[in-house]
PDB file of N, CA and C in Angstrom:
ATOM      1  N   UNK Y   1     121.814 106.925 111.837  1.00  0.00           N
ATOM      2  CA  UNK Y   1     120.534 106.252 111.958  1.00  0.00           C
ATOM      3  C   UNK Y   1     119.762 106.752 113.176  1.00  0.00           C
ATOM      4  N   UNK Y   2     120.622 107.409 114.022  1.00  0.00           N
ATOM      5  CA  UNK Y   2     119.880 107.885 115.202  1.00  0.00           C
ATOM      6  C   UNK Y   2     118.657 109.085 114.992  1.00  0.00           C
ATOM      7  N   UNK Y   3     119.245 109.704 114.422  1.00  0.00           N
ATOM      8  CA  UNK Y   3     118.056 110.698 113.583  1.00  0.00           C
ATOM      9  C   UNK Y   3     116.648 109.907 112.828  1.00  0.00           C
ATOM     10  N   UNK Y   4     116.682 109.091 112.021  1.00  0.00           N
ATOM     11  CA  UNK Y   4     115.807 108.854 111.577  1.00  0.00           C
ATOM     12  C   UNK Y   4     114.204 108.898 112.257  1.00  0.00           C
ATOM     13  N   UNK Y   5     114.053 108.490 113.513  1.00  0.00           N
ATOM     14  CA  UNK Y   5     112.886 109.040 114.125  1.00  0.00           C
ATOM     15  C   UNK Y   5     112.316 110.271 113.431  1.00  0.00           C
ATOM     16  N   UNK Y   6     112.973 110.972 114.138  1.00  0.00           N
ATOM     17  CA  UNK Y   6     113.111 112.847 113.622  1.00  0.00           C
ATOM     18  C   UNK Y   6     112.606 113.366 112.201  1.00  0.00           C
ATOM     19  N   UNK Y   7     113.645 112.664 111.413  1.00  0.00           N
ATOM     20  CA  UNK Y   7     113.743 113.026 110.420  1.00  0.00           C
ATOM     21  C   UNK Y   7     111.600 112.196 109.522  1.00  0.00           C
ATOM     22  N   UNK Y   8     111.301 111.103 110.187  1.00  0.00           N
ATOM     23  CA  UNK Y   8     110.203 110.551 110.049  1.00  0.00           C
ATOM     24  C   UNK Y   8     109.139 111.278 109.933  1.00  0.00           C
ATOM     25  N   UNK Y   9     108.983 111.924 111.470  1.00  0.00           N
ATOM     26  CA  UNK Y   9     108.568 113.276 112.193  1.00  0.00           C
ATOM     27  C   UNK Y   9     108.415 114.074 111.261  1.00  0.00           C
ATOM     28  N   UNK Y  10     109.237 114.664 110.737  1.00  0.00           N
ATOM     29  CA  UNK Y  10     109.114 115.956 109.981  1.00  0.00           C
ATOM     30  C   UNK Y  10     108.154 115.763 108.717  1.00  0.00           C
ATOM     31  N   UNK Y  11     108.422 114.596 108.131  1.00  0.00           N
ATOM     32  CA  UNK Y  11     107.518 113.841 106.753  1.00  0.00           C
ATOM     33  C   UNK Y  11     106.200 113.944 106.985  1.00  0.00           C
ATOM     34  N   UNK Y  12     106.044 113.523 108.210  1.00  0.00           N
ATOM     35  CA  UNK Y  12     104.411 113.540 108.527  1.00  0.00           C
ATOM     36  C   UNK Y  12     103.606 114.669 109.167  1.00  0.00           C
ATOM     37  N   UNK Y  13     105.048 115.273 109.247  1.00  0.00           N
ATOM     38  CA  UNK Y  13     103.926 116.328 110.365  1.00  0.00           C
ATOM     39  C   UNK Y  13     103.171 117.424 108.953  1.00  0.00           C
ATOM     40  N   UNK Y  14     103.674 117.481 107.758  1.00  0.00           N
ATOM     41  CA  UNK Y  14     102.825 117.883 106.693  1.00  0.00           C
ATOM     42  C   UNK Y  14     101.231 117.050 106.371  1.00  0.00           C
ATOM     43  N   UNK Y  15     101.151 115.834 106.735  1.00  0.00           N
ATOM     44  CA  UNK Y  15      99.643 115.167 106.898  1.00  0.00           C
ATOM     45  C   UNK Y  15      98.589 115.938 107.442  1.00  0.00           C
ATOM     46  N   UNK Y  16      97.637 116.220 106.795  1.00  0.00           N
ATOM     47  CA  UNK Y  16      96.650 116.838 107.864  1.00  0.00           C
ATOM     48  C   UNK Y  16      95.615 117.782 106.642  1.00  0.00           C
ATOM     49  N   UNK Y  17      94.847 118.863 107.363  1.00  0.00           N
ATOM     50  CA  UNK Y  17      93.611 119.010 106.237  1.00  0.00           C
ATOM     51  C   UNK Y  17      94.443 119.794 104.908  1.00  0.00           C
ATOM     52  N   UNK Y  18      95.501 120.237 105.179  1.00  0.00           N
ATOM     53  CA  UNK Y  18      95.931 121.093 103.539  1.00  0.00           C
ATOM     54  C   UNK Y  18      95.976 119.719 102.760  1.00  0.00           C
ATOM     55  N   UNK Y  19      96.873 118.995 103.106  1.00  0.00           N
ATOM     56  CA  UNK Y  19      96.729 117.299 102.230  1.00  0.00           C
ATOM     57  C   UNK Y  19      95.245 117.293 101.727  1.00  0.00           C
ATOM     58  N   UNK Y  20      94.116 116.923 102.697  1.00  0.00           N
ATOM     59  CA  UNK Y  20      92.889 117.273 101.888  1.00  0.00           C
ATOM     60  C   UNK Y  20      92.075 117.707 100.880  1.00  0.00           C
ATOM     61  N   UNK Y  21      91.904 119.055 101.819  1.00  0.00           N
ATOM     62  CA  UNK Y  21      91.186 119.837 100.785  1.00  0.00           C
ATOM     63  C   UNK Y  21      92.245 121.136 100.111  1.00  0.00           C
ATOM     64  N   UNK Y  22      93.414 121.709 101.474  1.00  0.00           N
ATOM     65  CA  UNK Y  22      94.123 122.350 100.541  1.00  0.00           C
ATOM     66  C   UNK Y  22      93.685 123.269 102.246  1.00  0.00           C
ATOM     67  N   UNK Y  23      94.354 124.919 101.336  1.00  0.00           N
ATOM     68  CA  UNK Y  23      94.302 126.157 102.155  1.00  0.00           C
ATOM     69  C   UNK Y  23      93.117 126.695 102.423  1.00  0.00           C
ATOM     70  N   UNK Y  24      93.230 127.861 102.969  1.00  0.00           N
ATOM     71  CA  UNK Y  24      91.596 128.018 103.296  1.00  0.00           C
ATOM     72  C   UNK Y  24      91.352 129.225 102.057  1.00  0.00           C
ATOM     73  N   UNK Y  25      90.195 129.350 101.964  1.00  0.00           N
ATOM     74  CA  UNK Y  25      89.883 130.299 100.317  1.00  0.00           C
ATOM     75  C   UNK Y  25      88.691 130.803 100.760  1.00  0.00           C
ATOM     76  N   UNK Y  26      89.016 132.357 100.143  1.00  0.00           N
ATOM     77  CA  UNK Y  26      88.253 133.535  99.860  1.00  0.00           C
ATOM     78  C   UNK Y  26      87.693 133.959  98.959  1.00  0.00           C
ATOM     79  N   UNK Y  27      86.214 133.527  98.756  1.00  0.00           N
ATOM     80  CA  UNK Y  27      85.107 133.779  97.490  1.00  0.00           C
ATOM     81  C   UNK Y  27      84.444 134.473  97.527  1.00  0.00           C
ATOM     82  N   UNK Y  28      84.196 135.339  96.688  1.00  0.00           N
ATOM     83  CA  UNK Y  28      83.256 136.833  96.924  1.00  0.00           C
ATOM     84  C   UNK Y  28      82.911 137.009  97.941  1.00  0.00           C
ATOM     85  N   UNK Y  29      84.094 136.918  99.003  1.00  0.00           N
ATOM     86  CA  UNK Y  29      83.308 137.608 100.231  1.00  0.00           C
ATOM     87  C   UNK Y  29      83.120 136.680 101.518  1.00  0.00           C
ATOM     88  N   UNK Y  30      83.250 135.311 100.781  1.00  0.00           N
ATOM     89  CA  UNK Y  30      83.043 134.282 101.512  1.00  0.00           C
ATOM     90  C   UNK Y  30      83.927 133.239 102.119  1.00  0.00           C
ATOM     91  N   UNK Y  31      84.196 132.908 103.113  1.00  0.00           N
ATOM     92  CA  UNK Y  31      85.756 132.549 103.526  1.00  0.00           C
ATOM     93  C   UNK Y  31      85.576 130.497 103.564  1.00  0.00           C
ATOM     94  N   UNK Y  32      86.082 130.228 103.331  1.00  0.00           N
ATOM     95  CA  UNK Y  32      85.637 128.661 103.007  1.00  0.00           C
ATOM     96  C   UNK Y  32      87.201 127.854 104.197  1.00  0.00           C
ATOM     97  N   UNK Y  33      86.904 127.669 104.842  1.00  0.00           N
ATOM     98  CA  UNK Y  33      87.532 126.858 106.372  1.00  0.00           C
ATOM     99  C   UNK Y  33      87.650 125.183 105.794  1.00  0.00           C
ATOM    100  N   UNK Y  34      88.613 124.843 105.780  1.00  0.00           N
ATOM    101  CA  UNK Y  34      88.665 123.537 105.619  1.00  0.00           C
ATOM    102  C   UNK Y  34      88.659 122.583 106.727  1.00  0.00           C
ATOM    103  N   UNK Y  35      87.939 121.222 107.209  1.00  0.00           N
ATOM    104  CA  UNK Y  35      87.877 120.405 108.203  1.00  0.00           C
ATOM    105  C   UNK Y  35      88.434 118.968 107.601  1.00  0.00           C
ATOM    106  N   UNK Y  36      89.209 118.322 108.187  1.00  0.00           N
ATOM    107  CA  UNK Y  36      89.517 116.894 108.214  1.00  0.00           C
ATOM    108  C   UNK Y  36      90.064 116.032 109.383  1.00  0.00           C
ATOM    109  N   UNK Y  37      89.937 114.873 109.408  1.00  0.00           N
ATOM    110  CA  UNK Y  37      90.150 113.925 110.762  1.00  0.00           C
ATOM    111  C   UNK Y  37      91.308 112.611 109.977  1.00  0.00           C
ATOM    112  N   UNK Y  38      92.701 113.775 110.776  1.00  0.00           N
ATOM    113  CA  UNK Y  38      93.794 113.129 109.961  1.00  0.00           C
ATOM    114  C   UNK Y  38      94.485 111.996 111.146  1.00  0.00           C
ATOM    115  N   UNK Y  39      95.306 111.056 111.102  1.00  0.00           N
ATOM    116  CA  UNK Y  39      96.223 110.295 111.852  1.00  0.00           C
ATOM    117  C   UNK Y  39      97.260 109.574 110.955  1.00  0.00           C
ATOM    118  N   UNK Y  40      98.459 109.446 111.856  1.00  0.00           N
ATOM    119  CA  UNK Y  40      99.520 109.278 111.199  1.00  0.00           C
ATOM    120  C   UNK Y  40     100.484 108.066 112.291  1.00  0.00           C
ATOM    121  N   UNK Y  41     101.660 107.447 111.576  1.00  0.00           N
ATOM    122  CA  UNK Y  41     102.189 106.864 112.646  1.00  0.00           C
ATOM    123  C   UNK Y  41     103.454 106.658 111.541  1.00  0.00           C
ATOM    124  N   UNK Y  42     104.418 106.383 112.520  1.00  0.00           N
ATOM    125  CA  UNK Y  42     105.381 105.736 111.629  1.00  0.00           C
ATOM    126  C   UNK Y  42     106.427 105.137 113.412  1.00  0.00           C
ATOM    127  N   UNK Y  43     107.449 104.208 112.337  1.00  0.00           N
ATOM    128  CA  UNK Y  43     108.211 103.719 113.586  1.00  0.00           C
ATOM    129  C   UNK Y  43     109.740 103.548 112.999  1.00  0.00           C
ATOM    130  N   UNK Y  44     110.978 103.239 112.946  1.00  0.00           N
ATOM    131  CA  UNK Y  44     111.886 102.786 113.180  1.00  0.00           C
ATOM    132  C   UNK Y  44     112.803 102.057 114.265  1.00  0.00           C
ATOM    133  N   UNK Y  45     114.156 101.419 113.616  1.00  0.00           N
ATOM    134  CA  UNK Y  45     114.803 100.384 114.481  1.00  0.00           C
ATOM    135  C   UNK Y  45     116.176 100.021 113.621  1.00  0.00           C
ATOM    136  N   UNK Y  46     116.477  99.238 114.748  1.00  0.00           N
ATOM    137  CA  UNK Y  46     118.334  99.093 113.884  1.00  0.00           C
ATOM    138  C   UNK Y  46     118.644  97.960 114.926  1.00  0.00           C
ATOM    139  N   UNK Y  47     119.716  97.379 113.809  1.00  0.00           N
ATOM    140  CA  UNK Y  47     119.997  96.260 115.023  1.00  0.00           C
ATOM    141  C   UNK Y  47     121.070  96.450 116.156  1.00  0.00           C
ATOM    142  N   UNK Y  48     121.073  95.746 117.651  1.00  0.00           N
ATOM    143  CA  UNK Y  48     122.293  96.273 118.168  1.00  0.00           C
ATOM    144  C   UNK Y  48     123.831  96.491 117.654  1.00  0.00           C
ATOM    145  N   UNK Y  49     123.997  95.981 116.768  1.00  0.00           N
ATOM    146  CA  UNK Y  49     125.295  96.678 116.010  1.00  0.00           C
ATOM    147  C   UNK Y  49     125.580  97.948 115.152  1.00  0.00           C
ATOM    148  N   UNK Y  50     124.161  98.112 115.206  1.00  0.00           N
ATOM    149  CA  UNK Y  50     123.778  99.786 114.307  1.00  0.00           C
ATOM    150  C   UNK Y  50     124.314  99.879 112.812  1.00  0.00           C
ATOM    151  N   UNK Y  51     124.153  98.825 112.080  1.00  0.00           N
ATOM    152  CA  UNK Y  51     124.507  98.253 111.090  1.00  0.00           C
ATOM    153  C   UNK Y  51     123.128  98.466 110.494  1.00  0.00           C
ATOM    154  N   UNK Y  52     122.389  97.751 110.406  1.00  0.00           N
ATOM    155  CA  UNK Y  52     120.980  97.155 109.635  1.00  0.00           C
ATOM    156  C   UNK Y  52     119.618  98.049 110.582  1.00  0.00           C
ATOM    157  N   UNK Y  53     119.251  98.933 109.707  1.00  0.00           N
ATOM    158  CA  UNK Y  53     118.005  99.583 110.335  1.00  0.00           C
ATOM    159  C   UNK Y  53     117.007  99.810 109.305  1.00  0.00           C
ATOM    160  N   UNK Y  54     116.095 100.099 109.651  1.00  0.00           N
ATOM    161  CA  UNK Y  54     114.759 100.709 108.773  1.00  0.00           C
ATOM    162  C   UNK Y  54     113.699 101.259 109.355  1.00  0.00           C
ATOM    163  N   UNK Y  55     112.809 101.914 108.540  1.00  0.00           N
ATOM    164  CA  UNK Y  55     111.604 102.641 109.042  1.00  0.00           C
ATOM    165  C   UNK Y  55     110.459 102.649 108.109  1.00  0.00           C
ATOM    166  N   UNK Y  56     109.294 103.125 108.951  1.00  0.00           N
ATOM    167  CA  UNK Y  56     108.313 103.157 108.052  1.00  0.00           C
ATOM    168  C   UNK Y  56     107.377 104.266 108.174  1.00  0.00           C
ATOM    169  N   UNK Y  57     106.468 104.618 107.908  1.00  0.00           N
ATOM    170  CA  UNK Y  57     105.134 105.331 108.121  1.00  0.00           C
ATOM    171  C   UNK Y  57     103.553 104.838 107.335  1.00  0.00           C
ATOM    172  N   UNK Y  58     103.030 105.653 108.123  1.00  0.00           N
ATOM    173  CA  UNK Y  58     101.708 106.309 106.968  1.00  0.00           C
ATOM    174  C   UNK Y  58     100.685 106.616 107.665  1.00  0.00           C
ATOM    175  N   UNK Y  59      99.955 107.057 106.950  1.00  0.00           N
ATOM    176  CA  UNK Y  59      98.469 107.966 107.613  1.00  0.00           C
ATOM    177  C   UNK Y  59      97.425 107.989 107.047  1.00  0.00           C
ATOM    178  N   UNK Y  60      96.271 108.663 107.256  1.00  0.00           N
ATOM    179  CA  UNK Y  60      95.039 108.873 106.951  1.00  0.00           C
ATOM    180  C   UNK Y  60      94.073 109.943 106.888  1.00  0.00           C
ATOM    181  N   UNK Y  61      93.643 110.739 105.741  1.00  0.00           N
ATOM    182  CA  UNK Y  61      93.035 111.780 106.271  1.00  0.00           C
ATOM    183  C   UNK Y  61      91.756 111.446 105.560  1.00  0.00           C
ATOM    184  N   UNK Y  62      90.372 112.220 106.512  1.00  0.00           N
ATOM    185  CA  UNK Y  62      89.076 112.120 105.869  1.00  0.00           C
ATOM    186  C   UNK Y  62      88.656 113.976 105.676  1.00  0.00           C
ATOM    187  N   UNK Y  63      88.249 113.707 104.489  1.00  0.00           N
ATOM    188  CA  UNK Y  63      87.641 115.607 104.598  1.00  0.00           C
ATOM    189  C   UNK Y  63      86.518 115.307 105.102  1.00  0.00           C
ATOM    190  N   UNK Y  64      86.139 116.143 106.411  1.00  0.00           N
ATOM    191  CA  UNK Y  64      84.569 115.620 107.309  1.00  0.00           C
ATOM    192  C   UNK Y  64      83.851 116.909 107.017  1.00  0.00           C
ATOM    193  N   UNK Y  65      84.134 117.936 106.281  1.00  0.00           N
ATOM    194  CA  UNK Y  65      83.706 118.951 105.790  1.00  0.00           C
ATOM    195  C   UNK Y  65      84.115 120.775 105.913  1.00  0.00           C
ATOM    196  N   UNK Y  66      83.414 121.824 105.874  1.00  0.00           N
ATOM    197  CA  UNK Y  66      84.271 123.311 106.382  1.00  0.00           C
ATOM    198  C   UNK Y  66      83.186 123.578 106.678  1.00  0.00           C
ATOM    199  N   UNK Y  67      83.882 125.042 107.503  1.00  0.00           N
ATOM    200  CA  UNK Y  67      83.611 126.314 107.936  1.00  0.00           C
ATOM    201  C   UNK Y  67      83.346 127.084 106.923  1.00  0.00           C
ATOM    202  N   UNK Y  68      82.204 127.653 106.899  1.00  0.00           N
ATOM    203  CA  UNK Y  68      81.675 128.654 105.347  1.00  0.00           C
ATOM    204  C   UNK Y  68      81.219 129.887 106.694  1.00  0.00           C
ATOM    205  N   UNK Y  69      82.008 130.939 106.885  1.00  0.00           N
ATOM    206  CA  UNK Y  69      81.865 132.249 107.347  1.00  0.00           C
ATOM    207  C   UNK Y  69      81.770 133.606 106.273  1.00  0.00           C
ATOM    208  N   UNK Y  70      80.314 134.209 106.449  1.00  0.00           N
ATOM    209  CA  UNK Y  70      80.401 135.113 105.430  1.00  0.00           C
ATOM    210  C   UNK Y  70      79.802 136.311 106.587  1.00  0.00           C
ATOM    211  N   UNK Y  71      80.828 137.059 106.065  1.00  0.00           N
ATOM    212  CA  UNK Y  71      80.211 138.453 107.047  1.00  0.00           C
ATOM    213  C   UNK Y  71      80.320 137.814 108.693  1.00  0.00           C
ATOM    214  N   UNK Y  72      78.806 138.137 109.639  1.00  0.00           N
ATOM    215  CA  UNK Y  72      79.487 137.506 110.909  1.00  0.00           C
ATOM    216  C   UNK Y  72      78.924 136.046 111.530  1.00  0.00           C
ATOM    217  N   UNK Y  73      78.245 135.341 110.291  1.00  0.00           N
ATOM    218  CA  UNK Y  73      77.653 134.195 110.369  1.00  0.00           C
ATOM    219  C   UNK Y  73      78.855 133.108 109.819  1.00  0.00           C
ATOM    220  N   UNK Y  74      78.866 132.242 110.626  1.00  0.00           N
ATOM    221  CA  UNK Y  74      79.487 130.992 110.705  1.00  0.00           C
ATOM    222  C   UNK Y  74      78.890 129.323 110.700  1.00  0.00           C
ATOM    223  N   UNK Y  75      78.746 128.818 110.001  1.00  0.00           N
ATOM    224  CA  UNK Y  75      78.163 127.574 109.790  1.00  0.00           C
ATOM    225  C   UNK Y  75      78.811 126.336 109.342  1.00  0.00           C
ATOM    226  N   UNK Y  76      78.484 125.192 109.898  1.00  0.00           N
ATOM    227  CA  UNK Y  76      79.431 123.929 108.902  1.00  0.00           C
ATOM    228  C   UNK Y  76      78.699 123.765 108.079  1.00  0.00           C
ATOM    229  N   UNK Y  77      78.899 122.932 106.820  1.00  0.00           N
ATOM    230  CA  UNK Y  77      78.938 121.790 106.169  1.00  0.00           C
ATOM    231  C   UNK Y  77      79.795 120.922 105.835  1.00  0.00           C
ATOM    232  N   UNK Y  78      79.462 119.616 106.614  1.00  0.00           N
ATOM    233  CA  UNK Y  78      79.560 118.699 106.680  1.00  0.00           C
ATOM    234  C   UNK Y  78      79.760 117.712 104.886  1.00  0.00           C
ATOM    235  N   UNK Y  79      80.892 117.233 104.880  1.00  0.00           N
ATOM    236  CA  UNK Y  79      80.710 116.544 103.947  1.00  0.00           C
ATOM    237  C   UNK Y  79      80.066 114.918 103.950  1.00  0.00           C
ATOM    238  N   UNK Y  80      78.530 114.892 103.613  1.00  0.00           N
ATOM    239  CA  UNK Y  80      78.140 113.616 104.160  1.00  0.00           C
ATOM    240  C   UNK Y  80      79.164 112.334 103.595  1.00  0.00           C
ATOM    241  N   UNK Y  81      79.450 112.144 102.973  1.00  0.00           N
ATOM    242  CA  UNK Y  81      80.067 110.871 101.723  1.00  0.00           C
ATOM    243  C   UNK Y  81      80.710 110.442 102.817  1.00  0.00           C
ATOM    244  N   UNK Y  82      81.929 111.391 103.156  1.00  0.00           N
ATOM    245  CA  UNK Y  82      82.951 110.981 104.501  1.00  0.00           C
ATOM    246  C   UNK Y  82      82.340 110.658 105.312  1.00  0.00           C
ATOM    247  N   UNK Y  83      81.487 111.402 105.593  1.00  0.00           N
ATOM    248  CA  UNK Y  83      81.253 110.756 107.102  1.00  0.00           C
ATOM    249  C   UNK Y  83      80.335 109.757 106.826  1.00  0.00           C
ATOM    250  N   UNK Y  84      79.425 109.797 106.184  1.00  0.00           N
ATOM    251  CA  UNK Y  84      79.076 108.018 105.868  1.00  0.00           C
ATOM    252  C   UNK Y  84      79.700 106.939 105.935  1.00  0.00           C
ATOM    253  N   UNK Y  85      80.854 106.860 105.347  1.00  0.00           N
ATOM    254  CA  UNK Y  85      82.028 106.543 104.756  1.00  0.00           C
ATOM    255  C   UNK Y  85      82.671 105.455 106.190  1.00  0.00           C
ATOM    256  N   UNK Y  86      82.923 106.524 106.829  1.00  0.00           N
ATOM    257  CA  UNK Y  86      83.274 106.919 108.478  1.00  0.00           C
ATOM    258  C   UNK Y  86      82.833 105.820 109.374  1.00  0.00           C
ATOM    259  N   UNK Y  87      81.453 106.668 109.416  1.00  0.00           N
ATOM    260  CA  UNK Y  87      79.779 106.338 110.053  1.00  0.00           C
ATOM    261  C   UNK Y  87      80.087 104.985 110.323  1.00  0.00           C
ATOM    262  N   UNK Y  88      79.809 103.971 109.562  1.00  0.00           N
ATOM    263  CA  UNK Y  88      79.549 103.064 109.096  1.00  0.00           C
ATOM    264  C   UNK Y  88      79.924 101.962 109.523  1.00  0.00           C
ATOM    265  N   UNK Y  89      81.287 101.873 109.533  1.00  0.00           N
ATOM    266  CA  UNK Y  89      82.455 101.075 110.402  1.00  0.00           C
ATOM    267  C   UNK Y  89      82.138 101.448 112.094  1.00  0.00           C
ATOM    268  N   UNK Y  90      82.342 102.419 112.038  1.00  0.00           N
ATOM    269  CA  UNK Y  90      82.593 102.709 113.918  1.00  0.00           C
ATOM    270  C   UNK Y  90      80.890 102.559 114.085  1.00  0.00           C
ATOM    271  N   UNK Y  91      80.098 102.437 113.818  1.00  0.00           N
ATOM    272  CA  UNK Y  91      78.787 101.956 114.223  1.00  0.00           C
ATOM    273  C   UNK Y  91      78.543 100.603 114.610  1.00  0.00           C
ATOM    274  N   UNK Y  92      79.118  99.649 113.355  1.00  0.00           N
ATOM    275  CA  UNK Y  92      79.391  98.444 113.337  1.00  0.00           C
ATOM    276  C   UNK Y  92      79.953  98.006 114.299  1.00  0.00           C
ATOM    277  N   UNK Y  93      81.008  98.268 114.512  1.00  0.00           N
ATOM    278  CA  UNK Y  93      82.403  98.185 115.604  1.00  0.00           C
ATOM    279  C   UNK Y  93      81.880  98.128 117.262  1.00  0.00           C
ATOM    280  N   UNK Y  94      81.508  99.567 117.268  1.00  0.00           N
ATOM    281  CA  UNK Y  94      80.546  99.709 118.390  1.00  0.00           C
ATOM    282  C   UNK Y  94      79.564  98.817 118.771  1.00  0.00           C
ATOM    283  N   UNK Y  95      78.469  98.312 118.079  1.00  0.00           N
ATOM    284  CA  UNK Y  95      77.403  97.595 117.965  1.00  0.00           C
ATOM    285  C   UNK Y  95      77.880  96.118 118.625  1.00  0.00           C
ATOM    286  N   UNK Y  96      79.031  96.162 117.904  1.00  0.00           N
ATOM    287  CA  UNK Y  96      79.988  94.077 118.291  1.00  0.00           C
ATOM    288  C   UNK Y  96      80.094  94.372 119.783  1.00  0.00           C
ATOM    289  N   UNK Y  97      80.957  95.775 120.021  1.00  0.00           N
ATOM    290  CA  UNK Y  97      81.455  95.964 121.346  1.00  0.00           C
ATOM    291  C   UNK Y  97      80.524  95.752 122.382  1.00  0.00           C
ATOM    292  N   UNK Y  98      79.498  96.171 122.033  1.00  0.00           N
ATOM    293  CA  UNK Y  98      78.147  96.488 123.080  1.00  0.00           C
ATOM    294  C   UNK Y  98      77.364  95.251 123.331  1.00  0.00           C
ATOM    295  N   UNK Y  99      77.566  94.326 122.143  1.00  0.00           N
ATOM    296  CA  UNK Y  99      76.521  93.132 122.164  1.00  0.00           C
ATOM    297  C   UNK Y  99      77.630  92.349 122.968  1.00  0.00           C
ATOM    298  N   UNK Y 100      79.123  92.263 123.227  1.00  0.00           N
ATOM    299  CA  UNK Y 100      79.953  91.335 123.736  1.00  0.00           C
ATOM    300  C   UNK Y 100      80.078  91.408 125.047  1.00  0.00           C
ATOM    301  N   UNK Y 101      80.150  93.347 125.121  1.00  0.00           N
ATOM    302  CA  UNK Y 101      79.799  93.259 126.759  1.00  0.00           C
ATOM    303  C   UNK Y 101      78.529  92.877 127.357  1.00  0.00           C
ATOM    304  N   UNK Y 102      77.329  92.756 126.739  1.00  0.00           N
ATOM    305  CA  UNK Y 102      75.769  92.575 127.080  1.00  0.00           C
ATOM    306  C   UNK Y 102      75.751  91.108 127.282  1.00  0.00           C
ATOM    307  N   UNK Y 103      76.544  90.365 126.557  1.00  0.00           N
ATOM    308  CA  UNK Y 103      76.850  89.264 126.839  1.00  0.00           C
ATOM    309  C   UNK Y 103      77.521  88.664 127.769  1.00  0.00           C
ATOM    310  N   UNK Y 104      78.491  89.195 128.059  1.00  0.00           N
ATOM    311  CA  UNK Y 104      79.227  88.965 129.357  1.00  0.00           C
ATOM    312  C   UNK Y 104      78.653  89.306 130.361  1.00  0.00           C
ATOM    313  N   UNK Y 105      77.778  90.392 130.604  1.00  0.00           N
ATOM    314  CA  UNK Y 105      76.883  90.680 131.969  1.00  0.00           C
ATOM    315  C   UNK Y 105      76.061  89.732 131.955  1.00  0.00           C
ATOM    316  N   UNK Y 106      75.506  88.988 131.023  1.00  0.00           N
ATOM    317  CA  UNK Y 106      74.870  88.209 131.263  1.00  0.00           C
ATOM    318  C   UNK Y 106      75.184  86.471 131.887  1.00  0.00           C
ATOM    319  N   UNK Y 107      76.231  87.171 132.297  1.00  0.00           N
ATOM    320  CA  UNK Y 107      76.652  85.338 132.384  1.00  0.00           C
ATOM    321  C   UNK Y 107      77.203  85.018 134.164  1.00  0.00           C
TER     322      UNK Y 107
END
């Protein structure tokens, strides 16, 4: 059971933009870069008799868009949906944060 950390580790460390969108790809010429904003966690435990243990994980990836390099020009696009998606929440979030501290200075 002492391994299991480790062995957790290894499961996740495959999370990330190939999960996404995949490898990066070559189209007439044109090289297509994949982007994503991945996170992961997992934990385990056992009891002091090292009898009874368990573990868990999981993660998250967003495709936020690629790299389209053709010849010696390089450019993103952005996948809006995601980042709307995204956007949206952490704006919100932010917005609470800002009005709670504005509030507290005020007092």
């Amino acid at each position: 059971m002492a391994n299991l950390p480790l062995e957790l580790g290894k499961q996740f460390a495959s999370l990330g933009v190939t999960t996404v969108y995949g490898e990066q790809q070559d189209v007439d010429g044109i090289r297509i870069i994949p982007v994503a904003l991945t996170w992961s966690g997992f934990g385990a435990g056992e009891d002091a008799s090292g009898g009874a243990g368990g573990g868990g994980g999981g993660g998250a990836a967003v495709p936020i868009g690629a790299y389209i390099r053709k010849g010696d020009d390089l450019r993103f696009e952005p996948n809006l949906v995601s980042l709307v998606a995204v956007g949206i929440p952490f704006v919100w979030i932010a917005g609470r944060a800002l009005s709670r501290v504005i509030r507290a200075l005020k007092r």
